[in-house]
Coordinates of C-alpha atoms and ligand atoms in Angstrom, one line a residue:
M20 CA 265.8 53.8 67.3
N21 CA 263.6 50.7 68.3
S22 CA 264.2 49.8 71.6
T23 CA 260.7 50.1 73.8
S24 CA 262.9 51.5 76.6
Q25 CA 265.5 53.6 75.0
T26 CA 266.8 56.7 76.1
T27 CA 267.7 59.3 73.7
Q28 CA 269.7 62.9 74.2
A29 CA 269.7 65.0 71.2
G30 CA 272.1 66.6 73.1
Q31 CA 270.6 69.8 71.7
K32 CA 271.2 72.9 74.3
S33 CA 267.8 74.5 74.3
V34 CA 265.6 71.4 73.7
L35 CA 266.1 68.0 75.2
V36 CA 264.5 64.6 73.9
D37 CA 264.4 61.9 75.9
I38 CA 262.6 58.5 74.4
Q39 CA 261.3 56.3 77.2
D40 CA 259.0 53.1 76.5
G41 CA 257.2 54.9 73.6
I42 CA 257.0 58.3 74.9
A43 CA 259.1 61.2 73.7
W44 CA 259.7 63.8 76.6
V45 CA 260.3 67.1 74.8
C46 CA 261.4 69.7 77.0
L47 CA 262.2 73.8 76.2
N48 CA 265.5 73.7 78.1
R49 CA 265.8 77.3 78.7
P50 CA 265.0 77.5 82.7
E51 CA 266.8 80.7 83.6
K52 CA 265.1 82.4 81.1
R53 CA 261.8 80.4 82.1
N54 CA 262.2 78.7 78.8
A55 CA 261.2 81.8 76.8
I56 CA 261.2 80.7 72.8
N57 CA 264.2 82.1 71.0
P58 CA 265.7 81.3 67.5
A59 CA 267.8 78.3 68.9
I60 CA 264.1 76.9 70.4
V61 CA 262.5 77.3 66.7
R62 CA 265.3 75.9 65.1
E63 CA 265.9 73.1 67.9
M64 CA 261.7 72.0 67.6
N65 CA 261.6 72.1 64.2
E66 CA 265.1 69.5 63.7
A67 CA 263.5 67.7 66.9
L68 CA 259.7 67.5 65.7
D69 CA 261.3 66.5 62.1
A70 CA 263.5 63.5 64.0
L71 CA 260.4 62.3 66.1
E72 CA 257.8 62.1 63.5
M73 CA 260.3 59.7 61.3
D74 CA 261.6 57.7 64.7
D75 CA 259.5 54.5 65.3
A76 CA 260.8 54.5 69.0
C77 CA 258.7 57.6 69.1
K78 CA 254.7 56.9 69.5
V79 CA 253.5 60.1 71.7
V80 CA 255.1 63.3 72.2
V81 CA 254.9 65.2 75.4
I82 CA 255.8 69.0 75.3
T83 CA 257.2 70.3 78.5
G84 CA 259.6 72.6 80.1
A85 CA 263.1 72.3 82.5
G86 CA 262.7 74.0 86.2
D87 CA 259.6 76.0 86.9
S88 CA 258.2 76.7 83.5
F89 CA 256.5 75.5 81.0
S90 CA 257.6 78.3 78.8
A91 CA 257.2 82.3 79.3
G92 CA 256.2 82.5 75.7
Q93 CA 258.4 84.1 72.6
D94 CA 261.3 86.0 74.2
L95 CA 261.4 89.2 74.2
K96 CA 264.8 90.2 73.4
E97 CA 265.9 87.6 71.2
Y98 CA 262.3 86.8 69.2
F99 CA 261.3 90.6 69.3
R100 CA 263.7 93.2 69.9
E101 CA 266.9 91.8 68.1
P102 CA 265.3 90.8 65.0
D103 CA 262.9 94.1 65.0
A104 CA 266.1 96.0 64.5
G105 CA 267.7 93.6 62.1
H106 CA 267.1 93.0 58.0
P107 CA 263.3 92.3 57.8
V108 CA 264.1 89.1 56.0
T109 CA 265.7 87.9 58.8
R110 CA 262.5 88.9 60.6
E111 CA 260.1 87.2 58.5
R112 CA 262.0 83.9 58.2
L113 CA 262.6 83.4 62.3
H114 CA 258.3 83.9 61.9
K115 CA 257.8 81.6 59.6
A116 CA 260.1 79.1 61.5
N117 CA 258.4 79.7 64.4
A118 CA 254.7 79.1 62.8
Q119 CA 255.9 75.9 61.2
W120 CA 257.0 74.1 64.4
Q121 CA 254.2 75.9 66.7
W122 CA 251.4 75.5 64.3
R123 CA 251.8 73.9 61.2
R124 CA 253.9 70.9 62.2
M125 CA 252.5 70.6 65.4
M126 CA 248.5 70.6 64.7
H127 CA 248.8 68.0 62.1
F128 CA 251.7 65.9 63.6
S129 CA 251.2 62.5 63.0
K130 CA 251.6 61.3 66.3
P131 CA 249.4 62.2 69.5
T132 CA 251.0 65.1 71.3
I133 CA 250.3 66.2 74.8
A134 CA 251.2 69.3 76.7
M135 CA 252.7 68.8 80.1
V136 CA 252.2 72.8 81.5
N137 CA 254.4 72.4 84.5
G138 CA 254.7 76.2 85.2
W139 CA 254.8 79.6 83.7
C140 CA 252.4 79.9 80.5
F141 CA 252.5 83.1 78.9
G142 CA 251.8 84.6 75.2
G143 CA 253.4 82.5 72.5
A144 CA 253.1 79.5 74.8
F145 CA 249.7 79.5 74.4
Q146 CA 250.4 78.3 70.7
V147 CA 252.2 75.5 71.4
L148 CA 249.8 74.3 74.5
L149 CA 246.4 74.8 72.0
A150 CA 248.4 73.2 69.3
C151 CA 248.8 69.8 71.5
D152 CA 246.2 67.2 70.8
L153 CA 245.9 67.1 74.9
A154 CA 247.1 69.1 77.8
I155 CA 247.7 68.2 81.6
A156 CA 248.3 71.0 83.9
N157 CA 250.0 71.3 87.6
E158 CA 247.1 72.9 89.0
K159 CA 249.3 75.7 90.4
A160 CA 250.8 76.6 87.1
T161 CA 250.5 80.0 85.9
F162 CA 249.0 80.7 82.6
G163 CA 248.4 84.3 81.0
L164 CA 247.6 86.3 78.0
S165 CA 250.1 88.8 79.0
E166 CA 250.7 90.6 75.4
I167 CA 248.1 93.5 76.6
N168 CA 250.4 93.9 79.7
W169 CA 253.2 95.0 77.4
G170 CA 251.5 96.4 74.2
I171 CA 251.2 94.4 71.7
I172 CA 248.1 92.0 70.6
P173 CA 248.3 88.2 71.0
A174 CA 249.5 87.6 67.4
G175 CA 251.3 84.8 65.8
I176 CA 248.0 82.5 65.6
V177 CA 247.4 82.9 69.2
T178 CA 243.9 84.9 69.1
K179 CA 243.0 82.7 66.6
S180 CA 243.7 79.8 68.6
V181 CA 242.4 81.1 71.7
A182 CA 239.5 81.9 69.8
M183 CA 238.6 78.3 68.8
A184 CA 239.3 76.9 72.2
M185 CA 237.5 79.0 74.8
M186 CA 234.0 80.9 74.7
Q187 CA 234.1 84.2 73.8
R188 CA 233.1 85.9 77.2
T189 CA 236.4 84.0 78.8
A190 CA 238.6 84.7 75.6
L191 CA 237.9 88.5 75.7
Y192 CA 238.4 88.5 79.5
Y193 CA 241.9 87.3 79.4
I194 CA 242.7 88.8 76.0
M195 CA 242.0 92.3 77.2
T196 CA 242.9 92.3 81.0
G197 CA 246.1 89.8 81.0
E198 CA 245.1 88.5 84.1
P199 CA 247.2 85.3 85.4
F200 CA 245.0 82.5 86.2
D201 CA 245.7 78.7 87.4
G202 CA 245.7 75.1 86.0
R203 CA 242.6 74.9 88.0
R204 CA 240.9 77.7 86.3
A205 CA 242.5 76.4 83.2
A206 CA 240.6 72.9 83.4
E207 CA 237.2 74.7 83.9
I208 CA 237.7 76.9 81.0
G209 CA 238.9 73.9 79.1
L210 CA 242.4 75.0 78.1
V211 CA 243.9 72.0 79.5
N212 CA 242.0 68.2 80.1
F213 CA 242.8 68.1 83.7
A214 CA 244.9 69.8 86.2
V215 CA 246.8 67.9 89.0
P216 CA 249.1 68.7 92.0
A217 CA 252.7 68.8 91.0
D218 CA 253.8 65.1 92.4
E219 CA 251.2 63.8 90.2
L220 CA 252.1 65.6 86.9
K221 CA 254.2 63.3 85.1
A222 CA 252.5 59.9 86.5
R223 CA 248.8 61.3 84.7
V224 CA 250.5 62.2 81.6
T225 CA 252.6 59.0 81.4
K226 CA 248.8 57.2 82.0
L227 CA 246.9 59.3 79.6
A228 CA 250.2 58.4 76.6
Q229 CA 250.0 55.3 77.5
T230 CA 246.4 55.0 76.9
L231 CA 246.9 56.4 73.5
M232 CA 249.4 54.0 72.5
Q233 CA 247.0 51.2 72.8
K234 CA 244.9 52.6 70.1
N235 CA 245.3 51.9 66.4
P236 CA 248.0 54.8 65.2
H237 CA 246.9 54.8 61.7
V238 CA 243.3 55.6 63.3
L239 CA 244.4 57.9 65.7
R240 CA 246.3 60.2 63.2
A241 CA 243.4 60.3 60.5
A242 CA 241.2 61.6 63.3
K243 CA 242.5 64.3 64.7
S244 CA 243.7 65.6 60.8
G245 CA 240.0 65.1 60.2
Y246 CA 238.9 67.2 63.1
H247 CA 241.0 70.0 62.4
Y248 CA 240.1 69.9 58.7
V249 CA 236.6 69.8 59.4
R250 CA 236.7 72.7 62.1
E251 CA 236.9 75.3 59.1
M252 CA 234.6 73.5 56.3
S253 CA 230.7 73.8 55.8
W254 CA 228.3 70.8 56.8
D255 CA 228.3 69.0 53.4
A256 CA 232.0 69.7 52.7
S257 CA 233.1 68.0 55.7
A258 CA 230.6 65.0 55.3
E259 CA 232.2 64.4 52.2
Y260 CA 235.7 64.9 53.7
L261 CA 235.4 62.4 56.5
S262 CA 233.8 60.2 54.3
A263 CA 237.0 59.8 52.3
K264 CA 239.1 60.5 54.9
S265 CA 237.3 57.4 56.5
D266 CA 238.1 55.2 53.6
Q267 CA 241.8 56.3 53.5
A268 CA 242.2 55.1 56.8
K269 CA 240.7 52.0 56.4
F270 CA 242.4 51.5 53.4
R271 CA 245.8 52.5 54.3
D272 CA 245.4 50.8 57.9
P273 CA 247.8 47.7 58.2
E274 CA 246.2 46.5 60.7
Q275 CA 242.8 46.4 59.3
G276 CA 241.3 47.4 62.6
D277 CA 237.8 47.8 61.7
Q278 CA 237.8 44.0 60.5
Q279 CA 239.2 43.0 63.8
G280 CA 236.9 45.5 65.8
M281 CA 233.9 43.9 64.0
K282 CA 234.9 40.2 64.5
Q283 CA 235.8 40.2 67.7
F284 CA 232.8 42.1 68.7
L285 CA 230.1 40.4 66.4
D286 CA 231.6 37.0 65.7
E287 CA 234.2 36.2 68.6
K288 CA 232.3 38.5 71.2
T289 CA 235.5 38.9 73.0
F290 CA 235.3 43.0 73.8
R291 CA 232.7 45.8 74.1
P292 CA 233.4 48.6 71.6
G293 CA 231.8 51.1 74.0
L294 CA 233.9 50.1 77.1
G295 CA 236.9 49.5 75.3
G296 CA 239.7 48.6 72.5
Y297 CA 239.8 45.2 70.3
D298 CA 242.8 43.4 70.9
R299 CA 245.4 44.5 68.5
S300 CA 248.0 41.9 69.1
R301 CA 246.1 39.4 66.7
Ligands
ACO19 N1 261.6 87.0 77.0 C1 262.9 87.1 77.5 N2 263.0 87.2 78.6 C2 262.3 86.8 79.6 C3 261.2 85.9 79.4 C4 260.5 86.5 77.9 N3 258.9 85.8 77.3 N4 260.5 85.4 80.4 C5 261.4 85.5 81.2 N5 262.7 86.3 81.0 C6 264.0 86.3 81.4 C7 264.2 87.6 82.1 O1 264.2 88.7 81.8 C8 264.9 87.1 83.4 O2 266.3 87.1 82.7 P1 267.4 87.4 83.8 O3 267.9 87.1 84.4 O4 268.6 87.9 82.5 O5 266.9 89.0 84.3 C9 264.9 85.7 83.4 O6 264.1 85.1 82.2 C10 264.1 85.2 84.8 O7 262.6 86.2 84.8 P2 262.3 86.9 86.1 O8 261.3 87.9 85.4 O9 263.6 87.4 87.1 O10 261.7 85.3 86.8 P3 260.3 85.0 87.6 O11 260.2 83.6 87.9 O12 260.3 86.3 88.7 O13 259.3 85.9 87.0 C11 257.7 85.2 84.9 C12 258.7 84.6 85.7 C13 256.5 85.7 85.5 C14 257.6 84.2 83.8 C15 258.3 86.6 84.0 O14 259.8 86.6 83.8 C16 257.8 87.3 83.0 O15 256.6 88.0 83.2 N6 258.1 86.9 82.0 C17 257.2 87.2 80.7 C18 256.2 86.6 80.5 C19 255.5 87.4 79.1 O16 254.9 88.0 79.1 N7 255.4 86.3 78.0 C20 254.9 86.7 76.9 C21 255.5 87.2 75.9 S1 254.4 87.8 74.5 C22 254.4 86.4 73.7 O17 255.1 85.6 73.9 C23 254.0 86.9 72.3

């Protein structure tokens, strides 16, 4: 797939993938179950992300949900009750496969990712949301760490993700009360970048994806990877790692962005780095 305006329907029942002008719209597709994450979504999301990472037609991934939901979190029947009653190894494998797409693969995905939160977003869906690099919500979407309401803690890796993304008072308030909140509040507490009216959501996400597509993809990949790793490192280790990462990014960058940027700013005086990017067409 290499056309810039190609549409791809992967033909998967629970996850739909549609690539348009470089943006892969990945849609959780169980609207009748509020896109609750079941074993089929786990399997199909792993497959979809695998394929998109290798597909040159995909420059940015947007995760969203069909109907009026982003996702109602893990499926209480198919992800919890049924596997809990089955063979322990089957359950363990399902949880590992889920962690694979929701956390390991998404957080370190080699292309930029945006969560487009169109509606309901609960429990395990926070993991999907926080594993995406950026997020824009419908201001009327409803969010909630609802686990406490039915007798479990926010597990998987949700509590850790929330602790990284929210202030302590805010995180514990929502973890301990399970109180729902809307998209505007999600933007206020930094859980999403912006909240916009529903009818502007897709256009705003498209605009953000287009901004990301203008950047050097090799440097973008190194920048997000660097961010995630240094969060867990000491200051000295971070400085050493970032220095090595920076050299690696320059070494591997086929468009030699730093050389272009310096030349266009210092010698040709054709752009200002503080106000926008260098001309990548040269
Ligand atoms: N797991 C399994 N099934 C679900 C889930 C879920 N997380 N969420 C919704 N469904 C199913 C319902 O059982 C129902 O199925 P049915 O039609 O066969 O009866 C269908 O989706 C529609 O659900 P309703 O509750 O009727 O839809 P409504 O629009 O009134 O409410 C809401 C939507 C608020 C999202 C509600 O379904 C809900 O509270 N879901 C659970 C949300 C939650 O707590 N998620 C966290 C799970 S824990 C975790 O992720 C770790």
